[in-house]
Short mmCIF file of C-alpha atoms in Angstrom, two decimals:
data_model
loop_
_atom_site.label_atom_id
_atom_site.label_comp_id
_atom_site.label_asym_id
_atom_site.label_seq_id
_atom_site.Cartn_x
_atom_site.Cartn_y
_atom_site.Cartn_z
CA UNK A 1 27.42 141.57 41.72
CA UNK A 2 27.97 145.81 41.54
CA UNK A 3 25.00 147.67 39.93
CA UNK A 4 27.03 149.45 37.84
CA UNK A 5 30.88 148.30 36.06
CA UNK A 6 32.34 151.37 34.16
CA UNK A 7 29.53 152.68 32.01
CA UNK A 8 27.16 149.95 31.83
CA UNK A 9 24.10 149.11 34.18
CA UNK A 10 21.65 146.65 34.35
CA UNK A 11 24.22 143.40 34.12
CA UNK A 12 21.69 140.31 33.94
CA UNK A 13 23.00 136.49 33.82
CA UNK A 14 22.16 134.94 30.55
CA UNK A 15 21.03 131.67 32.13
CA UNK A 16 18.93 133.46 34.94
CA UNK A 17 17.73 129.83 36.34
CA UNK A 18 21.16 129.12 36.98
CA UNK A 19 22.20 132.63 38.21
CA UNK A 20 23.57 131.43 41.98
CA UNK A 21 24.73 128.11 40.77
CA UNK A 22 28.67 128.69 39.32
CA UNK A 23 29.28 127.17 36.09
CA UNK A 24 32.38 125.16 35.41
CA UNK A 25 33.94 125.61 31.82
CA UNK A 26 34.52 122.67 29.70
CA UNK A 27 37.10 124.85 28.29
CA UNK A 28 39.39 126.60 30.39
CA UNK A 29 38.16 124.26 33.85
CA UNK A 30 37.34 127.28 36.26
CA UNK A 31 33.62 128.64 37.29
CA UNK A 32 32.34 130.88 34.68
CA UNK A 33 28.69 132.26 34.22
CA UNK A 34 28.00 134.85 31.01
CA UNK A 35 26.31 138.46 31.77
CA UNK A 36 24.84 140.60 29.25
CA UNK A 37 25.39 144.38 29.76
CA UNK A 38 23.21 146.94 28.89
CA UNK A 39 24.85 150.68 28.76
CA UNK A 40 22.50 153.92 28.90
CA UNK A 41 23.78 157.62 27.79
CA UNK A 42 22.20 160.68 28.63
CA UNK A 43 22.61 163.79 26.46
CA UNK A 44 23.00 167.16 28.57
CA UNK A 45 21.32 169.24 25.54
#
């Protein structure tokens, strides 16, 4: 997984116990797993 994506850092699994196990959708029947992003700005004042 890249350290950063665009402008955001920090992406974390939501289910961190199952964070190297893929997930397969009941939905849509393919390996998913959910991140949560977190996105810092700097000011250049």
């Amino acid at each position: 997984m890249p350290e950063r994506v665009g402008d955001y850092y920090n992406l974390m699994p939501l289910d961190s116990s199952q964070a190297n196990v893929p997930h397969k959708s009941r939905t849509f029947r393919y390996q998913t797993i959910s991140y949560k992003a977190t996105h810092t700005r700097i000011n250049d004042d």
